[in-house]
Tab-separated table of C-alpha atoms in Angstrom:
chain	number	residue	atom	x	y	z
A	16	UNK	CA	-14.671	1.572	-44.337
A	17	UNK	CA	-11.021	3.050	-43.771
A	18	UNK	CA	-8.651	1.446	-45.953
A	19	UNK	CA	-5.146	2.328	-46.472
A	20	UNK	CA	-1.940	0.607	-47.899
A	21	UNK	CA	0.123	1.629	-45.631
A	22	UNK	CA	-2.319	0.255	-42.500
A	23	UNK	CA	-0.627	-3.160	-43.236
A	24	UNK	CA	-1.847	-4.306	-40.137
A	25	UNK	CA	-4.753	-5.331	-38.544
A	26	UNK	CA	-4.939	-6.396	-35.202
A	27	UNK	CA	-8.464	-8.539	-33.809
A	28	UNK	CA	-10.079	-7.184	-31.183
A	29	UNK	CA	-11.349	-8.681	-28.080
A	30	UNK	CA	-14.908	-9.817	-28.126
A	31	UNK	CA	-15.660	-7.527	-24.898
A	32	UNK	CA	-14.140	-4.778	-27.194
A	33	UNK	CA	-16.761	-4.740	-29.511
A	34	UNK	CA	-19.310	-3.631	-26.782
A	35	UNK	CA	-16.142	-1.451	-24.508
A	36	UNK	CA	-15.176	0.357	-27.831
A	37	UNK	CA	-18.636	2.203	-27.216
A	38	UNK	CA	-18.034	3.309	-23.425
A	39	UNK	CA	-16.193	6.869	-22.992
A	40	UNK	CA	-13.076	7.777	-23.739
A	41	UNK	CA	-10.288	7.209	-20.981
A	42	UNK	CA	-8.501	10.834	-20.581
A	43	UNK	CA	-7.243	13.406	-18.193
A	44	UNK	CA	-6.059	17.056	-18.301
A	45	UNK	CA	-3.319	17.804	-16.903
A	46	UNK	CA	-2.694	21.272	-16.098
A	47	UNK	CA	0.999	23.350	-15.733
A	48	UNK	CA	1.702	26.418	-14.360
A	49	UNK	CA	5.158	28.288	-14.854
A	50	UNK	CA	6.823	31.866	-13.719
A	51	UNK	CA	8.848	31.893	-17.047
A	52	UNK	CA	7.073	32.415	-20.672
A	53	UNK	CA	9.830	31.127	-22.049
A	54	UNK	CA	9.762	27.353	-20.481
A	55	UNK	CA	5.846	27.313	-22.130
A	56	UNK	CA	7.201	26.749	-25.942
A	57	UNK	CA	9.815	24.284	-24.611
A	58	UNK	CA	7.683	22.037	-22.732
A	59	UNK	CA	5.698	21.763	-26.091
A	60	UNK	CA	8.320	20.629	-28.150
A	61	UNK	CA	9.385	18.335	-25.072
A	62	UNK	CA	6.194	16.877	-25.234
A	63	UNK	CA	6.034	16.631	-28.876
A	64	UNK	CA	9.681	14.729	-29.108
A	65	UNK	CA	8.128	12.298	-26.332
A	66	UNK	CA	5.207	11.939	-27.895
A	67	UNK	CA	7.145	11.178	-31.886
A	68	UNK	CA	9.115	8.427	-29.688
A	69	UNK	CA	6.100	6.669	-27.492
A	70	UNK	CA	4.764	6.147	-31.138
A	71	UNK	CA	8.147	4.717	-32.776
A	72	UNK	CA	7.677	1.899	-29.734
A	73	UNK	CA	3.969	1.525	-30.215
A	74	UNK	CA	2.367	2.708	-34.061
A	75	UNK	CA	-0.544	1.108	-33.416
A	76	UNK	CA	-2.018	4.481	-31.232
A	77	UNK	CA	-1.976	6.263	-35.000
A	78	UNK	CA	-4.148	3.210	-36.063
A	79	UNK	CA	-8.067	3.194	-36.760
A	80	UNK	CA	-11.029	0.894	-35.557
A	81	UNK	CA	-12.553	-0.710	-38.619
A	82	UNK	CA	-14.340	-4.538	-39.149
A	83	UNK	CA	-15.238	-6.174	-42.664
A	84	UNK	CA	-17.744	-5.538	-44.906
A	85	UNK	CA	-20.442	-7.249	-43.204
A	86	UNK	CA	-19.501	-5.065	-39.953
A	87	UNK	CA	-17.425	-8.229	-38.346
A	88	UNK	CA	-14.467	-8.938	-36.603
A	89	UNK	CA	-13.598	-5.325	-35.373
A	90	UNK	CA	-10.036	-4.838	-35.657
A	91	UNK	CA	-7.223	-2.348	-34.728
A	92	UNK	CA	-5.533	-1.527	-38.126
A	93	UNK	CA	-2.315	0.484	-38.283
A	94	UNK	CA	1.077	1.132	-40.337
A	95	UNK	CA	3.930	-0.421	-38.659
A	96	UNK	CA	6.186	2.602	-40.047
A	97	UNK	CA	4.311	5.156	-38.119
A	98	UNK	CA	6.908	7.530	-36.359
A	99	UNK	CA	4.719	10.720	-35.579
A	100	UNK	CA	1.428	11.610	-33.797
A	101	UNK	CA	0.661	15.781	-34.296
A	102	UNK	CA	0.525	17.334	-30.408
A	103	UNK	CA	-2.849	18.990	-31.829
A	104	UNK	CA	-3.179	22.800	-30.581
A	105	UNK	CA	-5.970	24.720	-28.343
A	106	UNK	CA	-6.575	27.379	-26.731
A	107	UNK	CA	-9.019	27.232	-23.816
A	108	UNK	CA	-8.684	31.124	-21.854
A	109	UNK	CA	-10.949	30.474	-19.375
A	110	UNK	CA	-9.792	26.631	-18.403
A	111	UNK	CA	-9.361	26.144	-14.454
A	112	UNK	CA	-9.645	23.580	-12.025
A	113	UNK	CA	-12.457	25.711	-10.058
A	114	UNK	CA	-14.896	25.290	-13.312
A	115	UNK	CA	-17.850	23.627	-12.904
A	116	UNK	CA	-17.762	19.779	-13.874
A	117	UNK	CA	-20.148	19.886	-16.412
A	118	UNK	CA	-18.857	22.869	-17.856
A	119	UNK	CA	-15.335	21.320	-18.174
A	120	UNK	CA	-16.496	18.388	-19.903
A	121	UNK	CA	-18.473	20.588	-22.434
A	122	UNK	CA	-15.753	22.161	-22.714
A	123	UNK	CA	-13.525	19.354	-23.873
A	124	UNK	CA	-16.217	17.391	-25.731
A	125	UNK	CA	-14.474	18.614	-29.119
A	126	UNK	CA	-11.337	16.891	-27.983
A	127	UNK	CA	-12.452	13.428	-27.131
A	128	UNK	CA	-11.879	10.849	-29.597
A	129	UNK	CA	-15.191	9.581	-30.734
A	130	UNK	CA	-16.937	6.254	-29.466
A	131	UNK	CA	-18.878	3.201	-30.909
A	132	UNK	CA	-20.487	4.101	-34.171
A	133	UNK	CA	-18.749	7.450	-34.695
A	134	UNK	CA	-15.446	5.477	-34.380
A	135	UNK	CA	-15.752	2.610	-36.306
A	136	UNK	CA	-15.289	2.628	-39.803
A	137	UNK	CA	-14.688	6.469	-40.008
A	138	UNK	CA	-10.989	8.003	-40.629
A	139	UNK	CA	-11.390	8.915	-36.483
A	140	UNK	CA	-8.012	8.674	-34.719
A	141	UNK	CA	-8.826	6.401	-31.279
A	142	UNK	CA	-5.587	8.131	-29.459
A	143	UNK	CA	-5.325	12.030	-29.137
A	144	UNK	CA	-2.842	14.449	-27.591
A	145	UNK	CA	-3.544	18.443	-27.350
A	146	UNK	CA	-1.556	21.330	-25.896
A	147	UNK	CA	-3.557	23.537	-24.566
A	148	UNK	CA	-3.015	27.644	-24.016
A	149	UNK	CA	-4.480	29.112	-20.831
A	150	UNK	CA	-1.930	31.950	-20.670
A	151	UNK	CA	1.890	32.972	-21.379
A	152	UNK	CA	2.751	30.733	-18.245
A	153	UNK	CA	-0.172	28.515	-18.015
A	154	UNK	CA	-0.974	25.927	-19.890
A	155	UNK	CA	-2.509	21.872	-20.007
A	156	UNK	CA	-2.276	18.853	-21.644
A	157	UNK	CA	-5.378	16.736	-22.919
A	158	UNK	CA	-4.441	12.928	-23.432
A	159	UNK	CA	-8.370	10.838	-24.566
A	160	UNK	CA	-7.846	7.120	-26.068
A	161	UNK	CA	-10.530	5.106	-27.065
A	162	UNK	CA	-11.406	2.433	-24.411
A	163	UNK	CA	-11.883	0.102	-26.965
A	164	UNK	CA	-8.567	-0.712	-27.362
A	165	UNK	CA	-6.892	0.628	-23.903
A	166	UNK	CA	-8.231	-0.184	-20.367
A	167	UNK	CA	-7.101	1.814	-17.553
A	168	UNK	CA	-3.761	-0.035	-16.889
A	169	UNK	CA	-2.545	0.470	-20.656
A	170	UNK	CA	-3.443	4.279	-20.256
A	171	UNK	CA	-2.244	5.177	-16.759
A	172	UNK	CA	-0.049	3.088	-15.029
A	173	UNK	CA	3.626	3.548	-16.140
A	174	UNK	CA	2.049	3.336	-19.706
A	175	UNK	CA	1.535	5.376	-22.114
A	176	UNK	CA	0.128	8.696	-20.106
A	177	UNK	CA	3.214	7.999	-17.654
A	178	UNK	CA	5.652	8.091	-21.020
A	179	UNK	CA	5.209	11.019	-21.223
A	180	UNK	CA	7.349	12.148	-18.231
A	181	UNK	CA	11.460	11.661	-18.647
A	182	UNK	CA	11.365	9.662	-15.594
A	183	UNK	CA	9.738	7.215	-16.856
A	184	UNK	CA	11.305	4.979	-20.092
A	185	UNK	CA	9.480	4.355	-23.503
A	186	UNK	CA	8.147	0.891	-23.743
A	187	UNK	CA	6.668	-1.280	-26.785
A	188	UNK	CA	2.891	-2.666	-25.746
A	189	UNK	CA	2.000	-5.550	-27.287
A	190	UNK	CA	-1.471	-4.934	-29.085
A	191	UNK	CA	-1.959	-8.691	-30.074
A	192	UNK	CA	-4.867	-9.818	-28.369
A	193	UNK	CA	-4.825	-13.088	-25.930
A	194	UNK	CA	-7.801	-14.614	-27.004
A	195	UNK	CA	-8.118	-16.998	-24.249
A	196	UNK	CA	-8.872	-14.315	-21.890
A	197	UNK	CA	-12.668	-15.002	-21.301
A	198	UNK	CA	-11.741	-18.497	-20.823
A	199	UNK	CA	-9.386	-18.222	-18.188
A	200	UNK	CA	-11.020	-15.804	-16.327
A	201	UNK	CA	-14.083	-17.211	-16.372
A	202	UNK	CA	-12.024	-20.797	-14.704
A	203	UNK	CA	-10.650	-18.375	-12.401
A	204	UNK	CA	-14.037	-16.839	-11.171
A	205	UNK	CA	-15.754	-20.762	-10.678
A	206	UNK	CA	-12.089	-21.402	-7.922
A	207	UNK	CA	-12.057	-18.061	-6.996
A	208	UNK	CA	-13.902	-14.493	-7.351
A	209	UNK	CA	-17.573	-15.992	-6.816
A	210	UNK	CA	-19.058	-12.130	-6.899
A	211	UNK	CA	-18.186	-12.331	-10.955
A	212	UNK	CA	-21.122	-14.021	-11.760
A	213	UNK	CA	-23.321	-11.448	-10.819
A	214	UNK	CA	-22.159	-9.132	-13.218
A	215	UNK	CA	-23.975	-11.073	-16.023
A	216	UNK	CA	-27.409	-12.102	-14.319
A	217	UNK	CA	-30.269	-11.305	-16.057
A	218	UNK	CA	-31.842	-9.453	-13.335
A	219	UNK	CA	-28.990	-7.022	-12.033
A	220	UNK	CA	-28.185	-6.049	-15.898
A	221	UNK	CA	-32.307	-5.164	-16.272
A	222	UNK	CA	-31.261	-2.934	-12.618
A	223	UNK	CA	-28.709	-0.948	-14.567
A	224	UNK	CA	-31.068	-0.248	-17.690
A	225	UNK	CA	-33.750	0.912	-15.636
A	226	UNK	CA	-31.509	3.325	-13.740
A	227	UNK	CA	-30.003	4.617	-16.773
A	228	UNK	CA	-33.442	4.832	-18.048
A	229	UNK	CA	-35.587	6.163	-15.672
A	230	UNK	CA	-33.556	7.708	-12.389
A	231	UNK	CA	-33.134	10.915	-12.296
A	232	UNK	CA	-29.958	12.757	-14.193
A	233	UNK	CA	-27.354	12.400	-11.790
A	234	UNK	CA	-25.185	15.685	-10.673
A	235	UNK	CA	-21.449	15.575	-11.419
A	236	UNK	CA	-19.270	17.324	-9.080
A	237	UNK	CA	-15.153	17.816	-9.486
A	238	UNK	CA	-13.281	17.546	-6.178
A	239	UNK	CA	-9.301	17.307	-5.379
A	240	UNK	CA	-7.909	14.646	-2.856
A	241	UNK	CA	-5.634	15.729	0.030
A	242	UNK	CA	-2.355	14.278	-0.199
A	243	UNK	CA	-1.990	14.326	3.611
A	244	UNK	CA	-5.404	12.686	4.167
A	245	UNK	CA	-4.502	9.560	1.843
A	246	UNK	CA	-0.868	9.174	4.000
A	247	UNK	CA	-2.793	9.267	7.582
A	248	UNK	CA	-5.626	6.457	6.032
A	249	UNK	CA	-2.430	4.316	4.334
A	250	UNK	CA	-0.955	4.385	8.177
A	251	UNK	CA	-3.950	3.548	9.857
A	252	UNK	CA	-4.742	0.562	7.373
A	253	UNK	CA	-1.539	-0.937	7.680
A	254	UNK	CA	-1.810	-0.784	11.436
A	255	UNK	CA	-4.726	-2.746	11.192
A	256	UNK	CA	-3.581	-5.596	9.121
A	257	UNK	CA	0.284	-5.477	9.594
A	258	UNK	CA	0.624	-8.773	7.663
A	259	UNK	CA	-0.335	-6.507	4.943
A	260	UNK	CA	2.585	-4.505	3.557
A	261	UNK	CA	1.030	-2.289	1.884
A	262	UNK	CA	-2.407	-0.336	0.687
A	263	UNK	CA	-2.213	1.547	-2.472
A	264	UNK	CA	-3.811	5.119	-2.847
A	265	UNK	CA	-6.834	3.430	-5.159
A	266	UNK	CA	-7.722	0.675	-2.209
A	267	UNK	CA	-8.018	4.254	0.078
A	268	UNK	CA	-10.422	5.313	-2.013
A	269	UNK	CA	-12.403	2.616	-3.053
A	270	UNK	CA	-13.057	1.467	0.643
A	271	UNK	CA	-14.047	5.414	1.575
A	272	UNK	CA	-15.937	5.277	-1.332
A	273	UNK	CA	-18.024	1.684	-0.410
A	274	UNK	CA	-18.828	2.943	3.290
A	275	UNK	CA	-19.740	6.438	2.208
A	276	UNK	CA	-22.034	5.299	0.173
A	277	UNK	CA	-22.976	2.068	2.186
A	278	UNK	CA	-23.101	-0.384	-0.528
A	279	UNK	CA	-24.665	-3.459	-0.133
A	280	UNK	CA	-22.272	-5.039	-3.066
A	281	UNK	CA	-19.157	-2.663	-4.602
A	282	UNK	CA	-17.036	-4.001	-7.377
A	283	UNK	CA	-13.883	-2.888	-7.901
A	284	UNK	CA	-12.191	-3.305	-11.278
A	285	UNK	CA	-9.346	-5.525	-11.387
A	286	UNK	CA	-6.342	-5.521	-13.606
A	287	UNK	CA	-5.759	-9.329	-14.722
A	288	UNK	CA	-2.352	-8.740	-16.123
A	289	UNK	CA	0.181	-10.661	-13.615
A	290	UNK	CA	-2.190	-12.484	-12.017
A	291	UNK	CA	-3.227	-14.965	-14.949
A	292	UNK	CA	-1.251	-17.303	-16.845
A	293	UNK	CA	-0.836	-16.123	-20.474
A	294	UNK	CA	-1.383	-12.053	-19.544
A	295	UNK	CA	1.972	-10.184	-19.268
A	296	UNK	CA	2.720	-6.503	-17.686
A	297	UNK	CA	3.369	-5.673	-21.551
A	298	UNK	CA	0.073	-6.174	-23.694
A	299	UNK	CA	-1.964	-3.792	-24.549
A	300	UNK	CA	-5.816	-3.908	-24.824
A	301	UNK	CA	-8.858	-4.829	-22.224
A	302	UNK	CA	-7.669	-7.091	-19.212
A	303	UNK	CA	-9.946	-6.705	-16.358
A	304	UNK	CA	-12.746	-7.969	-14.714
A	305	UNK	CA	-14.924	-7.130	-11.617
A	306	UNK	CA	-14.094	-8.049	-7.585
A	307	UNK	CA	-17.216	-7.935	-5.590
A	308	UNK	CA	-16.493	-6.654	-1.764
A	309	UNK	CA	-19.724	-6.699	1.210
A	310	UNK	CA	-19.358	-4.607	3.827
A	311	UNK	CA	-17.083	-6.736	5.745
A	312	UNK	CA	-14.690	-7.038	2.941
A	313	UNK	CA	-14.316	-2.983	2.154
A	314	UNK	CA	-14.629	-1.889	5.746
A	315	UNK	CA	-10.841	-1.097	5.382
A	316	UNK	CA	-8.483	-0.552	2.678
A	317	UNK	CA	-5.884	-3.262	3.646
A	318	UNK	CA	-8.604	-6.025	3.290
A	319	UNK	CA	-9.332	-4.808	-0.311
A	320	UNK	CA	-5.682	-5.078	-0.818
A	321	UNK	CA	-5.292	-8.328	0.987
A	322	UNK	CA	-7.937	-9.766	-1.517
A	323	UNK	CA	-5.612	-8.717	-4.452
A	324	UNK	CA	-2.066	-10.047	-3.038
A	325	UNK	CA	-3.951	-14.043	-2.228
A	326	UNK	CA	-3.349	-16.518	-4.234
A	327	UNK	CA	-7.203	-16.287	-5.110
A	328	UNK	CA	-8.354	-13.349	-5.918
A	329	UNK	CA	-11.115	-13.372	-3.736
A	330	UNK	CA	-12.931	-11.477	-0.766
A	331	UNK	CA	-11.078	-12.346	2.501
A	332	UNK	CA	-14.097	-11.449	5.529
A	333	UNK	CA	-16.379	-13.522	3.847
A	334	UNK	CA	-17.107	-17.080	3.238
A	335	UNK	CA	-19.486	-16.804	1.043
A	336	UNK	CA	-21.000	-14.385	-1.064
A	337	UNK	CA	-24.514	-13.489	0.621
A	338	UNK	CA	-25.788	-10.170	-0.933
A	339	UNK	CA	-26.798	-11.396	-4.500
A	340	UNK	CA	-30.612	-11.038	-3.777
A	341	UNK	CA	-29.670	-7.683	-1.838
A	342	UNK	CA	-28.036	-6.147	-4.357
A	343	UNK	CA	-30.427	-6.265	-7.193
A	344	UNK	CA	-33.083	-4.589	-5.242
A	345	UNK	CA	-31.190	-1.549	-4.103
């Protein structure tokens, strides 16, 4: 177990996070190109002050994942003093966006910050930063956090991967838990999102084992989204729900994604903060849960967004929720 004096504080985890804090890392690389050598050892330190100073507002990202003796009541524990994360250092020649998927994870596998087991109870940091050297005027920036103590809101939006930028001001997240999460969301699925429920059935959970057991290895591909394709989609969705002011890049792509693939039931995660009584924009930790859409609800993005901006968060084609018995057969 990691024990320190000066990690005077230990914060509870959810009880989700004891199963999350074994998922994959969330991270991205970001990569930076430049026709001076000299702005390359600038950015660094630039990155490195931003870095010191998203820390100062939130020490808990230096802490470690531990539980007591008995392997209980897993816990964030940190020192409250800590002003300083090290930008670690790489240097990755070959590193382009062209590689092959698999051979960019690989690549980056040493980086990661461990999960589950490997995590817990080991002097492992859960938050990581490296600058990376490509060339003199190339270079990219690897950001992993455990996902046992950061869901994708903490990480990405205007949080702590967004910090980084000068455009965007240092805020303190709130890593106390709100324990009454499970509670009230699960009062909010039985008035509202009735596709929750089959998250947790016995027989779509055995579904998911046996395709991570016994379907083929899937094949990973990387691909790049065009900027001017999302705009034209946004336009078009709008058009067809003007009531709806708006359709964010992610409903886009989650509706493409749903009728490419012709799902009988696609669940999109949803971020709970706002939208609950008791969950603030500023807390850190695990805050989501699972929208089911049918056909009729994803067959364009501004329904998917319509569902979201309701005062129920819940499908708006359907009356009820039909495909149960579908979707655990396909």
């Amino acid at each position: 177990m990691v024990s320190s004096s000066k990690m005077s504080v230990a914060v509870r985890l959810l009880e989700p996070e004891g199963y999350i804090v074994h998922a994959p890392p969330t991270q991205t690389i970001t990569i930076y190109s430049t026709d001076s050598p000299g702005a390359i050892p600038r950015a660094k330190a630039y990155v490195q002050a931003r870095l010191n100073a998203i820390v100062q507002a939130n020490p808990w990202l230096t802490g470690r994942v531990v539980t007591d003796f008995i392997g209980t009541n897993l816990s964030l524990q940190y020192d409250p003093t800590a002003n300083t994360l090290p930008l670690e250092e790489s240097s990755m020649p070959k590193l382009s966006t062209a590689m092959d998927y698999q051979e960019l994870t690989n690549l980056f596998k040493p980086l990661e910050v461990r999960q589950g087991t490997d995590l817990i109870n080991k002097d492992e940091p859960p938050f990581r930063v490296h600058w990376i050297t490509i060339t003199p005027t190339r270079c990219a920036l690897f950001m992993t956090i455990s996902h046992g103590i950061s869901d994708g809101y903490t990480y990405y939006r205007y949080r702590l991967y967004g910090m980084l930028s000068a455009t965007t001001p240092i805020q303190t997240l709130d890593p106390n838990r709100f324990y009454d999460f499970e509670q009230v969301s699960n009062v909010n699925s039985a008035w509202g999102n009735d596709s929750a429920a089959l998250m947790s059935r016995f027989p779509l959970i055995c579904n998911i084992l046996g395709t991570l057991l016994f379907s083929p290895k899937p094949n990973y591909a990387l691909r790049t989204i065009s900027k001017d394709w999302i705009a034209r989609e946004k336009a078009k969705a709008v058009a067809h729900l003007p009531h709806v002011a708006f359709v964010s890049t992610n409903d886009v792509l989650t509706s493409w994604f749903f009728r490419e693939c012709n799902s009988v039931v696609g669940f999109m995660t949803i971020n709970y903060r706002g939208r609950m009584k008791g969950l603030a924009s500023h807390l850190a930790g695990n805050y989501t849960s699972w929208l089911g859409y049918q056909p009729e609800d994803y067959a364009s993005p501004a329904l998917m967004r319509e569902s979201l901006t309701s005062n129920v968060l819940r499908r708006v084609a359907l009356a009820t929720f039909r495909g149960c018995s579908r979707a655990l057969h396909q």
